[in-house]
Amino acid sequence: MEITPDPARATRPGGRTARVRAAVLTAAGDVLAEHGYAGLDLADVAQRAGVGKTTVYRRWGSVTGLVVDLLAEMAESSAPRADTGTLLGDLTANARLVRRTLADRRQGPLFRAVIAASISAPETAGALHRFYAARVAEWAPCVTDALDRGEVPAGTDADEVVRAVSAPLYYRMLTTALPLSVAVADRAAEAVTTAARAGAYVRGAGR
Amino acid sequence: MEITPDPARATRPGGRTARVRAAVLTAAGDVLAEHGYAGLDLADVAQRAGVGKTTVYRRWGSVTGLVVDLLAEMAESSAPRADTGTLLGDLTANARLVRRTLADRRQGPLFRAVIAASISAPETAGALHRFYAARVAEWAPCVTDALDRGEVPAGTDADEVVRAVSAPLYYRMLTTALPLSVAVADRAAEAVTTAARAGAYVRGAGR
């Protein structure tokens, strides 16, 4: 399981193995977005991907194997951090990216499906956690840069700041029917920036 | 579907209908906590509750009907708001309550199961949203009281403040394997209080 991009894979997009993987994972993502985790079926995925059923069974083994590899691929291919020169600018870019993803017609249902999968099939939870760890690691330098610029106090927990930006967007999506507007994303970034500047994310006992 | 306590029901705990409902919903919660939404089965719930299968089928109809009624009951019976005299005190009490619930051996898996259910079975999502709306309505007066005391600026969106306290705890539970410590809860309350005082939750365009 990789949580960082594999340059070898990225520079050999034409390999047959890579093409089969891309087709199968795209099909798996489509099925998850349309029918959820309970609707995921290896034979269906193979047919949509135009790949032999045997290949899919041999390589991924089960629907949970497919979800685990899809999450690894999502971690490998997700967008790089922003670098706007200010913490508010970077966190706003992060919040808007998360909002765009969750509000997207395919990506939104896909993210809800992999969250449901990680609850219903705990063997996929580790892969989900690695995906989010990779996203946090990609964006944490926005906070350490802010620390170097003196925007936030020493000891600020960069990972916690990054997670705090996404949290209200996910919570809103999962627990309400309220829309995920750009203004909501901007507020999340603004609130976290304000709290971070005031030292709310400085590491302390038990944190 | 009720989202506020029904005083008539609360004062007639001995009625047979109420006793059957309590036994069935407790059994349904146990099954959800142990086996998740996919493991929920009406016949199994009836047997655990010591109630006839026909009664359960007639009254709840389906597993989704059972989840919807369980969420209604959770909304009816959940804990009242704190009133400590300060916004930080009230939000800390709220964050600690949410943390205790999510870290609890039965309640944690139960909450994850109903979130997974609301994704996998969208007909239960409305009931989940009503449960969270009831929780937000119960705690929002902590923020309007703070507004009356001049702790937060006019126009502060009380519902958004309350949701912002829970969000990092749910996000941590769903996307990481990190522990839900009391310190994490306290930080959530502190960060949101700081941002609220600074005006980050004042209603604006698109919010």
Coordinates of C-alpha atoms in Angstrom, one line a residue:
Chain A
M1 CA 0.0 0.0 0.0
E2 CA 1.5 3.3 -1.0
I3 CA 0.4 6.6 0.5
T4 CA 2.7 8.7 -1.6
P5 CA 2.8 9.0 -5.4
D6 CA 4.9 6.4 -7.2
P7 CA 6.9 8.3 -9.8
A8 CA 7.6 5.1 -11.7
R9 CA 3.9 4.4 -12.1
A10 CA 3.2 8.0 -12.9
T11 CA 5.7 8.0 -15.7
R12 CA 4.6 4.7 -17.2
P13 CA 0.9 5.3 -17.7
G14 CA 0.9 3.1 -20.8
G15 CA 1.8 -0.2 -19.1
R16 CA -0.9 -2.9 -19.5
T17 CA -1.0 -3.5 -15.7
A18 CA -1.4 0.2 -15.0
R19 CA -4.1 0.4 -17.7
V20 CA -6.0 -2.5 -16.3
R21 CA -5.7 -1.1 -12.8
A22 CA -6.9 2.4 -13.9
A23 CA -9.9 0.9 -15.8
V24 CA -10.9 -1.4 -12.9
L25 CA -10.6 1.3 -10.2
T26 CA -12.5 3.8 -12.3
A27 CA -15.3 1.2 -12.7
A28 CA -15.2 0.4 -9.0
G29 CA -15.5 4.2 -8.2
D30 CA -18.4 4.5 -10.6
V31 CA -20.3 1.6 -9.0
L32 CA -19.6 2.9 -5.5
A33 CA -20.8 6.4 -6.4
E34 CA -24.0 4.9 -8.1
H35 CA -24.9 2.0 -5.9
G36 CA -22.8 2.4 -2.7
Y37 CA -20.7 -0.2 -1.0
A38 CA -23.4 -2.8 -0.7
G39 CA -23.8 -2.6 -4.5
L40 CA -20.2 -3.3 -5.3
D41 CA -19.7 -6.6 -7.2
L42 CA -16.4 -7.9 -8.8
A43 CA -18.1 -9.4 -11.8
D44 CA -20.0 -6.1 -12.5
V45 CA -16.8 -4.1 -12.1
A46 CA -14.9 -6.4 -14.5
Q47 CA -17.6 -6.0 -17.1
R48 CA -17.7 -2.2 -16.8
A49 CA -13.9 -2.1 -17.0
G50 CA -13.8 -4.4 -20.0
V51 CA -11.5 -6.7 -18.1
G52 CA -11.7 -10.5 -17.6
K53 CA -13.5 -11.5 -14.4
T54 CA -10.6 -13.9 -13.6
T55 CA -8.1 -11.0 -13.8
V56 CA -10.1 -9.0 -11.3
Y57 CA -10.6 -11.9 -8.9
R58 CA -6.9 -12.8 -9.1
R59 CA -5.6 -9.3 -8.6
W60 CA -8.1 -7.8 -6.1
G61 CA -9.6 -11.0 -4.5
S62 CA -12.7 -9.4 -3.0
V63 CA -14.8 -6.2 -2.9
T64 CA -12.8 -5.1 0.2
G65 CA -9.5 -5.6 -1.7
L66 CA -10.9 -3.4 -4.4
V67 CA -11.9 -0.6 -2.0
V68 CA -8.5 -0.8 -0.3
D69 CA -6.7 -0.4 -3.7
L70 CA -9.1 2.4 -4.8
L71 CA -8.3 4.3 -1.6
A72 CA -4.5 3.8 -2.2
E73 CA -5.0 5.1 -5.7
M74 CA -7.0 8.1 -4.4
A75 CA -4.1 8.9 -2.0
E76 CA -1.5 8.6 -4.8
S77 CA -3.4 10.9 -7.2
S78 CA -4.9 13.6 -5.1
A79 CA -4.2 17.3 -5.5
P80 CA -1.1 19.0 -4.2
R81 CA -1.2 21.6 -1.4
A82 CA -1.7 25.3 -2.2
D83 CA 1.1 27.9 -1.5
T84 CA -0.5 31.3 -1.4
G85 CA 1.9 32.9 1.1
T86 CA -0.6 33.2 3.9
L87 CA -2.3 30.6 6.2
L88 CA -5.8 32.0 5.5
G89 CA -5.1 31.8 1.8
D90 CA -3.8 28.2 2.0
L91 CA -6.5 26.9 4.3
T92 CA -9.2 28.6 2.2
A93 CA -7.8 26.8 -0.9
N94 CA -7.9 23.5 1.1
A95 CA -11.5 24.1 2.3
R96 CA -12.6 24.9 -1.2
L97 CA -11.0 21.8 -2.6
V98 CA -12.7 19.6 0.0
R99 CA -16.0 21.4 -0.6
R100 CA -15.7 21.0 -4.4
T101 CA -14.9 17.3 -3.9
L102 CA -17.8 16.6 -1.5
A103 CA -20.3 18.6 -3.6
D104 CA -19.2 16.9 -6.8
R105 CA -21.9 14.6 -8.4
R106 CA -19.5 11.6 -8.6
Q107 CA -17.0 12.3 -5.9
G108 CA -19.5 13.2 -3.2
P109 CA -21.3 9.8 -3.3
L110 CA -18.0 8.1 -3.7
F111 CA -16.6 9.6 -0.5
R112 CA -19.8 8.8 1.4
A113 CA -19.6 5.2 0.1
V114 CA -16.0 4.6 1.2
I115 CA -16.8 6.1 4.6
A116 CA -19.8 3.7 4.9
A117 CA -17.5 0.9 3.7
S118 CA -14.9 1.7 6.4
I119 CA -17.7 1.4 9.0
S120 CA -19.4 -1.7 7.6
A121 CA -16.2 -3.5 6.5
P122 CA -13.5 -2.6 9.1
E123 CA -10.8 -4.3 6.9
T124 CA -11.1 -1.3 4.7
A125 CA -10.8 1.3 7.5
G126 CA -6.9 1.2 7.5
A127 CA -6.9 2.2 3.9
L128 CA -9.3 5.0 4.5
H129 CA -7.1 6.3 7.4
R130 CA -4.1 6.1 5.1
F131 CA -5.9 8.1 2.5
Y132 CA -6.7 10.9 5.0
A133 CA -3.2 10.7 6.5
A134 CA -1.8 11.3 3.0
R135 CA -4.0 14.3 2.5
V136 CA -3.1 15.7 5.9
A137 CA 0.6 15.2 5.2
E138 CA 0.3 17.0 1.8
W139 CA -1.3 20.1 3.4
A140 CA 0.4 20.2 6.8
P141 CA 3.4 22.2 5.3
C142 CA 0.9 25.1 4.8
V143 CA 0.8 25.3 8.6
T144 CA 4.6 24.8 9.2
D145 CA 5.3 27.5 6.6
A146 CA 2.9 29.8 8.6
L147 CA 4.8 28.9 11.7
D148 CA 8.1 29.8 10.0
R149 CA 6.5 33.2 9.0
G150 CA 5.4 33.7 12.6
E151 CA 1.7 33.6 11.8
V152 CA 0.9 30.9 14.4
P153 CA 2.7 30.2 17.7
A154 CA 5.4 27.6 18.2
G155 CA 4.1 24.1 19.0
T156 CA 1.1 24.4 16.7
D157 CA 0.0 21.0 15.7
A158 CA -0.1 21.2 11.9
D159 CA -2.0 18.0 11.3
E160 CA -4.8 19.1 13.7
V161 CA -5.1 22.4 12.0
V162 CA -5.5 20.7 8.6
R163 CA -8.1 18.2 10.0
A164 CA -10.0 21.1 11.6
V165 CA -10.6 22.7 8.2
S166 CA -12.2 19.6 6.6
A167 CA -14.1 18.5 9.7
P168 CA -17.1 20.9 9.5
L169 CA -17.6 20.2 5.8
Y170 CA -17.7 16.4 6.4
Y171 CA -19.9 16.9 9.5
R172 CA -22.3 19.0 7.5
M173 CA -22.5 16.5 4.7
L174 CA -23.1 13.5 7.0
T175 CA -25.4 15.0 9.6
T176 CA -27.5 17.6 7.7
A177 CA -29.2 18.2 4.4
L178 CA -27.7 21.7 4.3
P179 CA -25.8 22.7 1.1
L180 CA -22.0 22.8 1.1
S181 CA -21.6 26.4 -0.2
V182 CA -18.3 28.1 -0.9
A183 CA -19.2 30.5 2.0
V184 CA -19.3 27.5 4.4
A185 CA -15.9 26.4 3.2
D186 CA -14.5 29.9 3.6
R187 CA -15.9 30.2 7.1
A188 CA -14.2 26.9 8.0
A189 CA -10.9 28.2 6.9
E190 CA -11.4 31.6 8.6
A191 CA -12.5 30.1 11.9
V192 CA -9.6 27.7 12.0
T193 CA -7.1 30.4 11.0
T194 CA -8.4 32.7 13.8
A195 CA -8.2 29.9 16.4
A196 CA -4.7 28.8 15.2
R197 CA -3.3 32.3 15.4
A198 CA -4.7 32.5 19.0
G199 CA -2.8 29.3 19.9
A200 CA -5.8 26.9 20.1
Y201 CA -3.8 24.1 18.2
V202 CA -0.6 24.3 20.3
R203 CA 0.3 20.8 21.4
G204 CA -0.5 20.2 25.1
A205 CA -0.9 17.3 27.5
G206 CA -3.0 14.5 26.1
R207 CA -3.2 16.0 22.7
Chain B
M1 CA -41.6 11.5 13.9
E2 CA -40.9 13.5 17.0
I3 CA -37.7 15.4 17.5
T4 CA -38.6 16.8 21.0
P5 CA -39.4 14.8 24.1
D6 CA -43.0 13.7 24.4
P7 CA -44.0 14.4 28.0
A8 CA -47.0 12.1 27.8
R9 CA -44.7 9.2 26.8
A10 CA -42.1 10.1 29.4
T11 CA -44.7 10.1 32.2
R12 CA -46.3 6.7 31.1
P13 CA -43.2 4.5 31.0
G14 CA -45.3 1.5 32.1
G15 CA -47.6 1.3 29.1
R16 CA -47.3 -1.9 27.2
T17 CA -46.8 -0.2 23.9
A18 CA -44.0 1.9 25.4
R19 CA -42.4 -1.1 27.0
V20 CA -42.4 -3.1 23.7
R21 CA -41.0 -0.1 21.9
A22 CA -38.2 0.4 24.5
A23 CA -37.3 -3.4 24.4
V24 CA -37.3 -3.5 20.6
L25 CA -35.3 -0.3 20.1
T26 CA -32.7 -1.4 22.8
A27 CA -32.3 -4.7 21.0
A28 CA -32.0 -2.9 17.6
G29 CA -29.3 -0.6 19.1
D30 CA -27.5 -3.6 20.5
V31 CA -27.5 -5.4 17.1
L32 CA -26.4 -2.2 15.3
A33 CA -23.5 -1.7 17.8
E34 CA -22.4 -5.4 17.5
H35 CA -23.0 -6.2 13.8
G36 CA -23.6 -2.9 12.0
Y37 CA -26.4 -1.9 9.7
A38 CA -25.9 -4.9 7.4
G39 CA -26.4 -7.3 10.3
L40 CA -29.7 -5.8 11.4
D41 CA -32.6 -8.4 11.1
L42 CA -36.2 -8.0 12.3
A43 CA -36.5 -11.6 13.5
D44 CA -33.3 -11.4 15.4
V45 CA -34.3 -8.1 17.0
A46 CA -37.7 -9.6 18.0
Q47 CA -36.1 -12.6 19.6
R48 CA -33.6 -10.5 21.6
A49 CA -36.4 -8.2 22.7
G50 CA -38.6 -11.1 23.7
V51 CA -41.4 -9.8 21.5
G52 CA -43.4 -11.6 18.8
K53 CA -42.0 -11.3 15.3
T54 CA -45.4 -10.4 14.0
T55 CA -45.5 -7.4 16.3
V56 CA -42.2 -6.1 15.1
Y57 CA -43.0 -6.6 11.4
R58 CA -46.4 -5.0 11.9
R59 CA -45.2 -2.0 13.8
W60 CA -41.8 -1.2 12.2
G61 CA -42.2 -3.0 8.8
S62 CA -38.5 -3.1 7.8
V63 CA -35.0 -2.6 9.1
T64 CA -35.1 1.0 7.8
G65 CA -38.3 1.6 9.7
L66 CA -36.5 0.3 12.8
V67 CA -33.5 2.6 12.3
V68 CA -35.8 5.6 11.7
D69 CA -37.7 5.0 15.0
L70 CA -34.5 4.3 16.9
L71 CA -33.1 7.7 15.7
A72 CA -36.4 9.4 16.8
E73 CA -36.1 7.8 20.2
M74 CA -32.5 8.9 20.5
A75 CA -33.6 12.4 19.7
E76 CA -36.3 12.3 22.3
S77 CA -34.1 11.0 25.1
S78 CA -30.8 12.7 24.6
A79 CA -29.1 14.8 27.3
P80 CA -30.1 18.4 28.0
R81 CA -27.8 21.4 27.3
A82 CA -25.3 22.6 29.9
D83 CA -25.7 26.1 31.5
T84 CA -22.3 27.0 33.1
G85 CA -22.5 30.7 32.6
T86 CA -19.8 31.0 30.0
L87 CA -19.7 30.0 26.3
L88 CA -16.4 28.2 26.9
G89 CA -17.9 26.2 29.8
D90 CA -21.0 25.3 27.9
L91 CA -19.2 24.3 24.7
T92 CA -16.6 22.3 26.7
A93 CA -19.5 20.4 28.3
N94 CA -21.0 19.7 24.9
A95 CA -17.7 18.6 23.4
R96 CA -17.1 16.2 26.4
L97 CA -20.6 14.8 26.1
V98 CA -20.0 14.1 22.4
R99 CA -16.6 12.6 23.1
R100 CA -18.0 10.4 25.8
T101 CA -20.7 9.2 23.5
L102 CA -18.4 8.4 20.6
A103 CA -15.8 6.8 22.8
D104 CA -18.4 4.6 24.5
R105 CA -18.1 0.9 23.8
R106 CA -21.8 0.6 22.8
Q107 CA -22.7 4.1 21.7
G108 CA -19.6 4.6 19.5
P109 CA -20.3 1.6 17.2
L110 CA -24.0 2.5 17.3
F111 CA -23.4 6.0 16.0
R112 CA -21.0 4.7 13.3
A113 CA -23.7 2.2 12.3
V114 CA -26.5 4.8 11.9
I115 CA -24.2 7.0 9.9
A116 CA -23.3 4.1 7.6
A117 CA -27.1 3.3 7.4
S118 CA -27.9 6.9 6.4
I119 CA -25.4 6.5 3.5
S120 CA -26.3 3.0 2.5
A121 CA -30.1 3.4 3.0
P122 CA -31.0 7.0 2.1
E123 CA -34.5 6.5 3.4
T124 CA -33.0 6.7 6.9
A125 CA -31.0 9.9 6.2
G126 CA -33.9 12.2 7.1
A127 CA -34.2 10.6 10.5
L128 CA -30.5 11.0 11.1
H129 CA -30.7 14.7 10.1
R130 CA -33.6 15.2 12.5
F131 CA -31.7 13.6 15.3
Y132 CA -28.8 16.0 14.8
A133 CA -31.1 19.0 14.3
A134 CA -32.7 18.1 17.7
R135 CA -29.2 18.0 19.3
V136 CA -28.3 21.4 17.7
A137 CA -31.6 22.9 18.8
E138 CA -31.0 21.7 22.4
W139 CA -27.5 23.3 22.6
A140 CA -28.0 26.4 20.5
P141 CA -29.3 28.4 23.5
C142 CA -25.8 28.2 24.9
V143 CA -24.7 30.5 22.1
T144 CA -27.7 32.8 22.2
D145 CA -27.1 33.2 25.9
A146 CA -23.5 34.1 25.2
L147 CA -24.8 36.6 22.6
D148 CA -27.0 38.1 25.3
R149 CA -24.0 38.3 27.7
G150 CA -22.0 40.1 24.9
E151 CA -19.5 37.2 24.6
V152 CA -20.0 36.8 20.9
P153 CA -21.0 39.5 18.3
A154 CA -24.5 40.1 17.0
G155 CA -25.5 37.9 14.1
T156 CA -23.5 34.9 15.3
D157 CA -25.1 31.7 13.9
A158 CA -25.8 29.6 17.0
D159 CA -26.4 26.4 15.0
E160 CA -23.1 26.7 13.2
V161 CA -21.2 27.2 16.4
V162 CA -22.8 24.1 18.0
R163 CA -22.0 22.0 14.9
A164 CA -18.4 23.3 14.8
V165 CA -17.8 21.8 18.2
S166 CA -18.9 18.3 17.3
A167 CA -17.3 18.3 13.8
P168 CA -13.7 17.6 14.7
L169 CA -14.7 14.8 17.0
Y170 CA -16.7 13.0 14.4
Y171 CA -14.1 13.7 11.7
R172 CA -11.4 12.2 13.9
M173 CA -13.5 9.1 14.6
L174 CA -14.3 8.5 11.0
T175 CA -11.0 9.3 9.2
T176 CA -8.3 8.4 11.7
A177 CA -7.4 5.7 14.3
L178 CA -6.4 8.4 16.7
P179 CA -7.9 8.3 20.2
L180 CA -10.8 10.6 21.2
S181 CA -9.2 12.1 24.3
V182 CA -10.8 14.6 26.7
A183 CA -8.0 17.0 25.6
V184 CA -9.1 16.7 22.0
A185 CA -12.7 17.6 23.1
D186 CA -11.5 20.5 25.2
R187 CA -9.4 21.8 22.2
A188 CA -12.5 21.7 19.9
A189 CA -14.5 23.8 22.4
E190 CA -11.6 26.2 22.9
A191 CA -11.0 26.7 19.2
V192 CA -14.6 27.3 18.4
T193 CA -15.1 29.7 21.3
T194 CA -12.0 31.7 20.2
A195 CA -13.3 31.9 16.6
A196 CA -16.9 32.7 17.7
R197 CA -15.7 35.6 19.9
A198 CA -13.7 36.9 16.9
G199 CA -16.9 36.9 14.8
A200 CA -16.1 33.9 12.5
Y201 CA -19.6 32.6 12.8
V202 CA -21.5 35.8 12.1
R203 CA -24.1 35.1 9.4
G204 CA -23.1 36.5 6.0
A205 CA -23.9 36.2 2.3
G206 CA -24.4 32.5 1.3
R207 CA -24.1 31.2 4.8

